[in-house]
Coordinates of C-alpha atoms and ligand atoms in Angstrom, one line a residue:
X575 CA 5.1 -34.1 88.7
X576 CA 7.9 -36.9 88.4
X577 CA 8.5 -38.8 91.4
X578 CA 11.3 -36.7 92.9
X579 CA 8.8 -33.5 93.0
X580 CA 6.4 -36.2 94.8
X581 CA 8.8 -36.9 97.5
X582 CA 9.3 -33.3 97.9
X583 CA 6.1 -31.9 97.6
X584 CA 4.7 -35.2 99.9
X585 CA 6.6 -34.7 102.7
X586 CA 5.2 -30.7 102.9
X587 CA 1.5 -32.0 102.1
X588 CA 2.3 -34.5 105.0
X589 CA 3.2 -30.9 107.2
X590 CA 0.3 -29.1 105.8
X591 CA -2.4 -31.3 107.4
X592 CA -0.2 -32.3 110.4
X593 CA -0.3 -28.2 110.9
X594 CA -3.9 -28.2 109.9
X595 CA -5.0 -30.7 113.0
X596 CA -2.5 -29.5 115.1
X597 CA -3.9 -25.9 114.4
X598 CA -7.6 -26.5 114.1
X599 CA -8.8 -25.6 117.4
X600 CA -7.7 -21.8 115.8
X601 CA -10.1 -22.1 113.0
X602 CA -13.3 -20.8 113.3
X603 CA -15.3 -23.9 113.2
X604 CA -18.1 -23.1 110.8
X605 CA -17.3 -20.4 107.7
X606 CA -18.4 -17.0 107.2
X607 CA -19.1 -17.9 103.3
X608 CA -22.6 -17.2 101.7
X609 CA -23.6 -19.2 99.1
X610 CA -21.8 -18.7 95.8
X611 CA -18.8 -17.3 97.6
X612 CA -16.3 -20.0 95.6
X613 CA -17.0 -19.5 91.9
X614 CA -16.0 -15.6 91.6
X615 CA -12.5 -16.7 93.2
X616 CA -11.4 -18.8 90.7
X617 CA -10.9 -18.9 86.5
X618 CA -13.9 -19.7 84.6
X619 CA -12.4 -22.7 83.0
X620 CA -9.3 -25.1 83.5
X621 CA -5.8 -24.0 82.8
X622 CA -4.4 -24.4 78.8
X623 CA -1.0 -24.4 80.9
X624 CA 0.4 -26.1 83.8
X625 CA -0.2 -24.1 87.3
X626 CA 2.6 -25.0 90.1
X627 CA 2.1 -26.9 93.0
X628 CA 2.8 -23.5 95.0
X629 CA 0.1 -22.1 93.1
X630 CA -2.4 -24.4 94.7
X631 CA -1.5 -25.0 98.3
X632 CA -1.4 -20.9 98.4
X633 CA -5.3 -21.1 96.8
X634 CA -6.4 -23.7 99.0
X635 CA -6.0 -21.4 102.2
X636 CA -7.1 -18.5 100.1
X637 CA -9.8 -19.9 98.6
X638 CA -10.7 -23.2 100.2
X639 CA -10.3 -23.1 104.0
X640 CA -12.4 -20.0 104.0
X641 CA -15.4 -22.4 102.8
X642 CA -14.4 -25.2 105.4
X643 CA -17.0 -26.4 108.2
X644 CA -13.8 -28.0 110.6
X645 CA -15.5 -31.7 110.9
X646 CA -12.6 -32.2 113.1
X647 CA -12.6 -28.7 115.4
X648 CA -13.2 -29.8 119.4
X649 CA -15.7 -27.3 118.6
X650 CA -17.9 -29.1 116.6
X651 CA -20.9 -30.6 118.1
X652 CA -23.0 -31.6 114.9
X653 CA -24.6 -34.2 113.5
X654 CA -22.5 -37.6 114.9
X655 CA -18.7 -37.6 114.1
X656 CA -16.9 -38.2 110.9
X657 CA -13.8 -40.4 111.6
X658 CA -10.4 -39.0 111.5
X659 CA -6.9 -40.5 112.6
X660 CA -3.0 -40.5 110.7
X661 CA -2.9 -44.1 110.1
X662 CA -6.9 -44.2 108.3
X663 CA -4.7 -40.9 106.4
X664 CA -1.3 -42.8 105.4
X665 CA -3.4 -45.9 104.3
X666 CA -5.5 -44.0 102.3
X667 CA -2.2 -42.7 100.8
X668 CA -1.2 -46.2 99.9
X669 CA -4.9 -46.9 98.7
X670 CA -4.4 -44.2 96.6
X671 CA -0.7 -45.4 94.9
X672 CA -2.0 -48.9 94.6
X673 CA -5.1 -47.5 92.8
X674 CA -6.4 -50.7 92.1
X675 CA -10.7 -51.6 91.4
X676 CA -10.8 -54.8 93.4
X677 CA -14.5 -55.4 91.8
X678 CA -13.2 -59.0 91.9
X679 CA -10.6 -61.6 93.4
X680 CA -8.6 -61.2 90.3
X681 CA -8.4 -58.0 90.1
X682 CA -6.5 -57.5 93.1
X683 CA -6.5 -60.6 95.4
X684 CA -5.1 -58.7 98.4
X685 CA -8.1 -56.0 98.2
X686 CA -10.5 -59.1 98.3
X687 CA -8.8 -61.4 101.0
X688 CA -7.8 -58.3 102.9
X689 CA -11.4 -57.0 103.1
X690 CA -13.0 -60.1 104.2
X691 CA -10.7 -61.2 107.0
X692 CA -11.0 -57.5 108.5
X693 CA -14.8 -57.5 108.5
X694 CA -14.2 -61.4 110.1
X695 CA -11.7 -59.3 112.7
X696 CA -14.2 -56.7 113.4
X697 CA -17.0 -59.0 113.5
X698 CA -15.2 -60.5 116.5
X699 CA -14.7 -57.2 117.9
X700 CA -18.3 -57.2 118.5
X701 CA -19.3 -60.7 119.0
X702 CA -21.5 -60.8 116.2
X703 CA -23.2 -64.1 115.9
X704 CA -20.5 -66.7 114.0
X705 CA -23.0 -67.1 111.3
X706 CA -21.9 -63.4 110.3
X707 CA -18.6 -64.2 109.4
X708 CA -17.0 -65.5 106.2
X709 CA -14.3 -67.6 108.7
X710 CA -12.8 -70.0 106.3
X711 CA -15.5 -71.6 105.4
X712 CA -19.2 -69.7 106.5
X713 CA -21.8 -68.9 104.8
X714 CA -22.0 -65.2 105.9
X715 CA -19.3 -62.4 105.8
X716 CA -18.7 -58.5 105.2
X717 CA -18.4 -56.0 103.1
X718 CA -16.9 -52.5 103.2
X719 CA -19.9 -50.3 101.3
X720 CA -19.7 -47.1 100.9
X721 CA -22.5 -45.4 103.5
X722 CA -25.2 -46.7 105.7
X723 CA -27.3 -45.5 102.9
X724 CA -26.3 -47.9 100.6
X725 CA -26.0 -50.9 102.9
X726 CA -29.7 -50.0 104.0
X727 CA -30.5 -50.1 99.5
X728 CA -28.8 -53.6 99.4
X729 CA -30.3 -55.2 101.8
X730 CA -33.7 -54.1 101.3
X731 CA -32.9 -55.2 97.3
X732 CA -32.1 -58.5 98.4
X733 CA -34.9 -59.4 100.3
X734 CA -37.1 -57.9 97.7
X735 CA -35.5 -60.5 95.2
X736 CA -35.4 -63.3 98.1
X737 CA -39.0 -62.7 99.2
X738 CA -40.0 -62.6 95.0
X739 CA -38.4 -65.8 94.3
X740 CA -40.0 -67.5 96.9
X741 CA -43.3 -66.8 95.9
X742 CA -42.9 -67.4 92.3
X743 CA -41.8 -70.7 93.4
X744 CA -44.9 -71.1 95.0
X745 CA -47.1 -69.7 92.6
X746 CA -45.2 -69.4 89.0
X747 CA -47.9 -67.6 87.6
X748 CA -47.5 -64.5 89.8
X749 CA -45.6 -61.5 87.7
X750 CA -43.1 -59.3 89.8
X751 CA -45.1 -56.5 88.6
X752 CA -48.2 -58.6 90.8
X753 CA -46.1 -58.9 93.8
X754 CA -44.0 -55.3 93.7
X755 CA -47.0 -54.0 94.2
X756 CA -47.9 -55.7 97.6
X757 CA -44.6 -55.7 99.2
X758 CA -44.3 -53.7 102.7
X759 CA -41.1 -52.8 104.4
X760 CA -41.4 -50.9 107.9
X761 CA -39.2 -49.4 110.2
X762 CA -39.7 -47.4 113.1
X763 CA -40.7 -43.6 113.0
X764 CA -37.8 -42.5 114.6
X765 CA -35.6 -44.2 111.0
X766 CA -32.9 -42.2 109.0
X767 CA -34.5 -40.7 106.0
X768 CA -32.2 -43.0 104.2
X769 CA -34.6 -45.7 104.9
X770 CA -37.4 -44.5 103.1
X771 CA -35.2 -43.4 100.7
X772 CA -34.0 -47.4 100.0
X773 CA -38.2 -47.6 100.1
X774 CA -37.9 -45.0 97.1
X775 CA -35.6 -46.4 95.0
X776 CA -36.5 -49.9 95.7
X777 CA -40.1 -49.3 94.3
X778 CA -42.1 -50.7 97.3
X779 CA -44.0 -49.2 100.4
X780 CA -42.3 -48.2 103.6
X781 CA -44.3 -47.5 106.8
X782 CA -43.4 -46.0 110.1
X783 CA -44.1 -47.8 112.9
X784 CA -44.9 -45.3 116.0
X785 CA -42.1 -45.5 118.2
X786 CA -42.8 -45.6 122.2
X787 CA -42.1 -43.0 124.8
X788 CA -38.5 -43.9 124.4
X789 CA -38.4 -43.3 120.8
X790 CA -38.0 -47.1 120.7
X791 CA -39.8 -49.8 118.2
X792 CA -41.5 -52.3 119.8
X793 CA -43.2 -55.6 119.1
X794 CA -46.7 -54.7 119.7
X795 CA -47.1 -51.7 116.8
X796 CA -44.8 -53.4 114.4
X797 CA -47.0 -56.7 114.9
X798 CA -50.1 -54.9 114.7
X799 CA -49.2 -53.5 111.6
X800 CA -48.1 -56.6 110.0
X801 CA -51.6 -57.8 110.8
X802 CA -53.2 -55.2 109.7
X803 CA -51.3 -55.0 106.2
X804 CA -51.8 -58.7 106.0
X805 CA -55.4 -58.6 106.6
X806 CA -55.7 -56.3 103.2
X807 CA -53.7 -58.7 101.0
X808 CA -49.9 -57.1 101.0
X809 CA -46.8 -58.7 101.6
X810 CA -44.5 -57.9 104.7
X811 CA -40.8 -58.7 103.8
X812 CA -38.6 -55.9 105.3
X813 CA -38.1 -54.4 108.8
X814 CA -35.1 -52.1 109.2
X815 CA -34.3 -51.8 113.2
X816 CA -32.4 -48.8 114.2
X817 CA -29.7 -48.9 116.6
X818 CA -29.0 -45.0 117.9
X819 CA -31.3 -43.6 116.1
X820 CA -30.0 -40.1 114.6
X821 CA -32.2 -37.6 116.2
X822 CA -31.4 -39.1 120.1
X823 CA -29.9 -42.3 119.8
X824 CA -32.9 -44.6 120.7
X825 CA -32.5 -48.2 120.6
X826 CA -35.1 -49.9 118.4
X827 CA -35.7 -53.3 120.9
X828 CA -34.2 -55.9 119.1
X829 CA -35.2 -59.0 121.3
X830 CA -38.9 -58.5 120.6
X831 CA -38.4 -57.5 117.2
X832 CA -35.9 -60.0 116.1
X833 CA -38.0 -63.0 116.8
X834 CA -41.3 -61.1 115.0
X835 CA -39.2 -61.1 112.1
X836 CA -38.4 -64.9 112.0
X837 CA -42.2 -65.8 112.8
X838 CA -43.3 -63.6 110.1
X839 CA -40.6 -64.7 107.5
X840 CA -39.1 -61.2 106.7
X841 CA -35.7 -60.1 106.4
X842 CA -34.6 -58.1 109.5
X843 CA -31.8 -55.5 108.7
X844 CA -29.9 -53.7 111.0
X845 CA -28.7 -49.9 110.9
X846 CA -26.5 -49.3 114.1
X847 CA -24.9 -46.7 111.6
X848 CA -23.2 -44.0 114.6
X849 CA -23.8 -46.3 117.9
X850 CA -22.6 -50.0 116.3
X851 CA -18.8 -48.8 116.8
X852 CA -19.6 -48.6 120.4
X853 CA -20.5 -52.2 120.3
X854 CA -16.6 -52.9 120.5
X855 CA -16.8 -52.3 124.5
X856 CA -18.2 -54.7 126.6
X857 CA -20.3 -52.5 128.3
X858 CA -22.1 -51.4 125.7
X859 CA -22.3 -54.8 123.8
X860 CA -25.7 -55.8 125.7
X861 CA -27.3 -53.0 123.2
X862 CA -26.7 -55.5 120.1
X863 CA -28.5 -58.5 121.9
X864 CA -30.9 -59.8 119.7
X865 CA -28.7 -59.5 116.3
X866 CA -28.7 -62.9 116.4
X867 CA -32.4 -62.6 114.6
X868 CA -31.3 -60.5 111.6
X869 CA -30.1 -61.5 108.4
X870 CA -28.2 -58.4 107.8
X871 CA -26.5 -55.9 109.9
X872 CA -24.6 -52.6 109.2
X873 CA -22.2 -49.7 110.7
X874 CA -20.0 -46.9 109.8
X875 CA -16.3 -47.2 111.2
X876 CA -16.2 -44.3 109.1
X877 CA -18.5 -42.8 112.1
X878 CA -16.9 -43.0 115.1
X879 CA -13.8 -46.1 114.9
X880 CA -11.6 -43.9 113.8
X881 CA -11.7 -44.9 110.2
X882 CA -11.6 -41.5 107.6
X883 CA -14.5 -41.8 105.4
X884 CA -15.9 -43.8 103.0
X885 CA -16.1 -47.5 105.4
X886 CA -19.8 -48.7 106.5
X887 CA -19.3 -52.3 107.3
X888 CA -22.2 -54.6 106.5
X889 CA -22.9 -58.4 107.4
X890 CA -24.8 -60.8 106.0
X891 CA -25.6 -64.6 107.6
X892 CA -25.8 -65.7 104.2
X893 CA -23.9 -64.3 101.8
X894 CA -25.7 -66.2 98.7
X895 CA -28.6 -63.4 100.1
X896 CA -26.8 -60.5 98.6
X897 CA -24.6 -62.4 95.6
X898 CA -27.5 -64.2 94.3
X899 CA -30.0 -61.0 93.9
X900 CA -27.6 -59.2 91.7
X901 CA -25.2 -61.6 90.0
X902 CA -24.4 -60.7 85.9
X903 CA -21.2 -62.6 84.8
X904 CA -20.2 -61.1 81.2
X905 CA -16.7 -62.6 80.1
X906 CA -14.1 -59.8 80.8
X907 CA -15.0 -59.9 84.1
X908 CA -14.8 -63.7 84.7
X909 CA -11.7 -65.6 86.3
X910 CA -10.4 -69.0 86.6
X911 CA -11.3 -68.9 90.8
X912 CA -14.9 -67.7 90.8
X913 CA -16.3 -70.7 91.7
X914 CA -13.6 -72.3 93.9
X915 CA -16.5 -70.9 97.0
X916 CA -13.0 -69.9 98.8
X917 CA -13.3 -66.4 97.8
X918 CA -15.2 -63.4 97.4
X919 CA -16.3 -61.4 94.3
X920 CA -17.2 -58.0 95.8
X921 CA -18.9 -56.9 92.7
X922 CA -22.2 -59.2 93.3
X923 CA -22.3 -57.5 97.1
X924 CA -22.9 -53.8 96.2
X925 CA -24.3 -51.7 93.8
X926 CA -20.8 -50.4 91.9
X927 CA -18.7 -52.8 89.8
X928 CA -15.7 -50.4 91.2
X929 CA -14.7 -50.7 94.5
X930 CA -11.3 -48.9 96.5
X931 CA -9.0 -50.5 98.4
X932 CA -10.6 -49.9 101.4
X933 CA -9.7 -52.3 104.4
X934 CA -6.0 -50.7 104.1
X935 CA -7.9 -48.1 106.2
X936 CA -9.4 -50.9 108.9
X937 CA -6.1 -52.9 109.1
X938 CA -4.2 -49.6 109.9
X939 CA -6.6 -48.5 112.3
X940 CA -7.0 -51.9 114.2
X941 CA -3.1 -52.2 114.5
X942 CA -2.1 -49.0 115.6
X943 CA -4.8 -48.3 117.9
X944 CA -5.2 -52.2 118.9
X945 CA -9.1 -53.4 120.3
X946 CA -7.9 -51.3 124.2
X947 CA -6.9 -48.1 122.3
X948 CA -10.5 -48.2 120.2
X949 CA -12.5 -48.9 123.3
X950 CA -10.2 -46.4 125.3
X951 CA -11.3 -43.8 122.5
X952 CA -15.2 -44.4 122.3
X953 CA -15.4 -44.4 126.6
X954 CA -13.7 -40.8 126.6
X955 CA -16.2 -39.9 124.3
X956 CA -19.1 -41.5 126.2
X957 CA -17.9 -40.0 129.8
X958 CA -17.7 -36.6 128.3
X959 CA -21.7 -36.5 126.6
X960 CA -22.3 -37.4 130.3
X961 CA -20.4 -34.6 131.3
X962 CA -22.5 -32.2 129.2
X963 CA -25.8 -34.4 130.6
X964 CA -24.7 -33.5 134.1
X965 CA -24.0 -29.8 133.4
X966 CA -26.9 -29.5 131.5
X967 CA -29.0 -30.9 134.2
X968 CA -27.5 -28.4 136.9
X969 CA -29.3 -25.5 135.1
X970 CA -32.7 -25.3 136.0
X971 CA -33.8 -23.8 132.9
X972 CA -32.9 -26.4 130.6
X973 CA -34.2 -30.0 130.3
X974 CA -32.2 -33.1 128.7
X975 CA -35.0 -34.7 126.2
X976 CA -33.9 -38.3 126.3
X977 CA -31.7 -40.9 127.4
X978 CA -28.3 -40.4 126.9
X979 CA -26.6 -43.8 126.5
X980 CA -23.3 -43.4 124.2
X981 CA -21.9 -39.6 123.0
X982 CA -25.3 -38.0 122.3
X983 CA -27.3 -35.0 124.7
X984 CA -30.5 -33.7 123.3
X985 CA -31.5 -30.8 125.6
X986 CA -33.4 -28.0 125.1
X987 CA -34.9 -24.8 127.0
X988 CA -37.6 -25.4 128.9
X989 CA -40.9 -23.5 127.6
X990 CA -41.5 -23.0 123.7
X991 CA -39.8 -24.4 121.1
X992 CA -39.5 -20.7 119.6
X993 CA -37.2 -20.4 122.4
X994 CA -35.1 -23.0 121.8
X995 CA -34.7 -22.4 117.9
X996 CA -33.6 -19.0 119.0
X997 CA -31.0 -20.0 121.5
X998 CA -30.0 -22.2 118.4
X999 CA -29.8 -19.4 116.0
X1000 CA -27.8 -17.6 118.8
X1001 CA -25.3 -20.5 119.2
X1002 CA -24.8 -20.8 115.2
X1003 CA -24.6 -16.8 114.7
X1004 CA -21.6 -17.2 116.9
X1005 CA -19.6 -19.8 115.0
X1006 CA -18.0 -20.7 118.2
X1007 CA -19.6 -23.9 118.6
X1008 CA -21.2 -25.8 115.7
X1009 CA -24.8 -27.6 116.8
X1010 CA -27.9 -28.7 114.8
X1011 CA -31.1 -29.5 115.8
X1012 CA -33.9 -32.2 115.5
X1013 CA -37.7 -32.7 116.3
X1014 CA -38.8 -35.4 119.3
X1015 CA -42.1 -35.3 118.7
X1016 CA -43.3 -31.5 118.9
X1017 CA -40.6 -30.0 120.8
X1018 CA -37.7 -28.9 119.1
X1019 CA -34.5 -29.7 120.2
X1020 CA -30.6 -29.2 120.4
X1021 CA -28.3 -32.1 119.5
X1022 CA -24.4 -32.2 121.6
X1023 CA -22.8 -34.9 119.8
X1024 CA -19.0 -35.5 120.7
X1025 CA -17.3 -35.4 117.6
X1026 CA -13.7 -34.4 117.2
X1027 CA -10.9 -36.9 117.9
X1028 CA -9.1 -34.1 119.9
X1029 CA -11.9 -33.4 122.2
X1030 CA -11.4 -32.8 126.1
X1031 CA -13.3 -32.0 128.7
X1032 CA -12.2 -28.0 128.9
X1033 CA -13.8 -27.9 125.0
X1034 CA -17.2 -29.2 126.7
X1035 CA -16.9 -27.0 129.6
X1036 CA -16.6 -24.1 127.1
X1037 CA -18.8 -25.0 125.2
X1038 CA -21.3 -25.5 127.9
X1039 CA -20.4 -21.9 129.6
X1040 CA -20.7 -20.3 126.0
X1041 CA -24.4 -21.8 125.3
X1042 CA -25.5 -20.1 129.4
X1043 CA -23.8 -17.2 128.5
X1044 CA -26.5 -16.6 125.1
X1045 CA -29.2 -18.5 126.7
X1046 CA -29.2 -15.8 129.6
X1047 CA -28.8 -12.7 127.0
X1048 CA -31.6 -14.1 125.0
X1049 CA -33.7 -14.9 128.0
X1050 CA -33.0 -11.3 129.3
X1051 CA -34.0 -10.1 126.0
X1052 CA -37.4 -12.3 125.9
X1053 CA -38.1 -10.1 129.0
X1054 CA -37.3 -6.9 128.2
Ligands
LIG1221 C1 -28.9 -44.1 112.0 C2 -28.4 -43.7 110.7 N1 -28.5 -44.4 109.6 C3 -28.0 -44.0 108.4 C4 -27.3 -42.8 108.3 C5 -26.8 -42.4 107.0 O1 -25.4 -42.7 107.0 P1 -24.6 -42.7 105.6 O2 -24.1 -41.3 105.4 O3 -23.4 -43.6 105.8 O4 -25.5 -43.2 104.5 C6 -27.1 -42.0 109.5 C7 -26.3 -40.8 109.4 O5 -26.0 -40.2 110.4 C8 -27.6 -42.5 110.7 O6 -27.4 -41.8 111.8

């Protein structure tokens, strides 16, 4: 493909997927495939010869689209959105032509200095503390990683190094292997699995603390624990705080967590990975009080701010936290600025040494939405869960199962949870809504998440009317 094809064929990719949003509501939202459907569809190995472009685009509705869960259908309910918008897609485009692997200032000083003055804009957006920003000259600042996963891995790899250093330098007879074995990182019960996963990999032990009636940590289990873990000789150093926690979008109480954390010496981490975006709105800001205590905080623009996947934004309050634990400087990637402490080198803030040119994305985003379109965008979202609260709520036979606060309603039948799974099964049989489930304590339960960037209220109504309509057949049949 020379560069005159590109044109050509660019502009009709550009009308493909302007059709394909335009046209999603159409699309069943969830496929009919079974597994294994793909491989039988196409050749066994690559092509000795060139295929042509028409070739493809003509397979991918063929054989693709048929195997597509539409992320962005108003009819999907799932999980917590994925961000979608055409300027995050037409920066991604330019990512793509620059193609650069900003690992480092010299590699691509505008994919550095770009980066770190748009986690410094959307650290404002959200009042984080001014310790968290890089500002011209701070100690902390952001970084674009790649999931909530990872930033969760970091963090907890930091502190392990932080809280190992600082007792070698007490006792410098003490091995790593000595103190590995003792260190304790907690967070509450209610955690993404991606927390004790960074547990996992990390190599140190990760307990739950029970949450309270509103799936919430509080001070008195996590301090009880520390005593407790104390008491037999291991070493608290991590506590991961969730805020809008993935099964209902609790809220982890920072203020009397926070200040257990700086008592106690540990690191204090923060996964707001869905909710943080809402953080942006004033309203909703009063939900991050207390980040003043941590030493690291993440969320996922790639979430719900309208930034396409792959953009978790993470902060630090001191940057030296994160460079320090991993830093390896072999000569080809030296430059002549890396120790002018006016720039960043990304590589000593992440796992990877390659890294994309990501904040493209955020700088596209901010500017063509501005701060009033963003916040305009997350309080549709939040007035429309409310609207699916309040519906829910008007049917006696169904109960909401916990606070709704941002774009999340867990509901459920009232009765057994055999019921509810089967209303489920119902809804997903259908494919005209997409919903999964989760477990609040014993009872089984259906997650509405707003999702789609296209959603209005006539999708929720629908979609409200379509789970009566199967929770009154299935009830009838219950009787019959
Ligand atoms: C609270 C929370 N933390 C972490 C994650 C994992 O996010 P990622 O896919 O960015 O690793 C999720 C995903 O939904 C989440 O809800």
């Amino acid at each position: 493909m020379d560069a005159s094809e590109f044109r050509r064929r660019g502009k009709e990719m550009v009308d493909y997927v302007a059709d394909y949003m335009e046209g999603i509501e159409g699309r069943q939202v969830y496929p009919d495939v079974e597994p294994g459907y793909l491989r039988p569809l196409i050749p066994t190995t690559a092509p000795q010869e060139p295929d042509t472009f028409e070739d493809i685009i003509n397979d991918v509705e063929k054989i693709i689209m048929p195997g597509v869960t539409h992320w962005h259908s108003p009819y999907f309910f799932a999980y917590f959105p994925t961000a979608s918008s055409y300027p995050a897609m037409l920066a991604d485009m330019l990512c793509g032509a620059i193609g650069c692997i900003g690992f480092s200032w010299a590699a691509s000083p505008a994919c550095t200095e770009l980066e770190t003055v748009m986690m410094d804009w959307l650290g404002k957006m959200l009042q984080l503390p001014e310790a968290f920003l890089a500002g011209n000259a701070g100690e902390g600042g952001g970084v674009i990683q790649g999931s909530a996963s990872e930033a969760t891995l970091v963090a907890l790899l930091a502190a392990r190094t932080k809280v190992t250093r600082r007792l070698q330098a007490a006792s410098p007879g003490l091995t790593q292997a000595t103190i590995m074995e003792k260190l304790v990182a907690y967070s509450s019960d209610q955690a993404h699995s991606s927390v004790e996963r960074a547990g996992l990999i990390g190599g140190v032990k990760l307990k739950a603390i029970p949450s309270d009636g509103k799936f919430a940590m509080r001070a008195s289990a996590l301090q009880e624990a520390l005593e407790r873990d104390k008491a037999a000789g291991l070493i608290p150093f991590f506590v991961v705080a969730t805020l809008g926690t993935t099964s209902c979008c609790s809220f982890d109480n920072l203020l009397e967590v926070g200040p257990i954390c700086i008592k106690e010496d540990v690191w204090l981490h923060i996964d707001a990975a869905y909710a943080g975006s809402a953080f942006i709105c004033p309203e909703f800001r009063p939900l991050l009080n207390g980040v003043e205590f941590a030493d690291s905080f993440n969320f996922n623009p790639h979430k719900w701010l309208l930034v396409n996947f792959d953009c978790s934004a993470m902060w630090v309050k001191k940057r030296t936290d994160l460079t320090g634990a991993f830093k390896l400087d072999p000569v080809y990637l030296k430059h002549s600025h890396q120790d002018s402490g006016l720039i960043t080198d990304y590589r000593h803030w992440q796992l990877p040494l390659g890294r994309r040119f990501r904040s493209l994305k955020m700088w596209f985003v901010f500017r063509m939405y501005g701060i009033k379109g963003l916040q305009a965008y997350i309080r549709k979202h939040v007035q429309l869960s409310h609207k699916f609260e309040s519906l829910v709520q008007q049917d006696p036979r169904f109960e909401i199962c916990a606070e709704v606060t941002l774009g999340l309603v867990c509901f459920r039948l009232k009765g057994s949870n055999k019921l509810t799974e089967a209303l489920l099964e119902r809804i997903n049989n259908a494919k005209k809504i997409h919903l999964v489930p989760c477990h609040l304590r014993d009872k089984f339960v259906l997650r509405f998440a707003i999702c789609s960037r296209t959603v209005e209220s006539a999708h929720v109504q629908l979609a409200w009317e379509h789970i009566r309509g199967l929770a009154t057949e299935l009830l009838k049949a219950e009787k019959e």
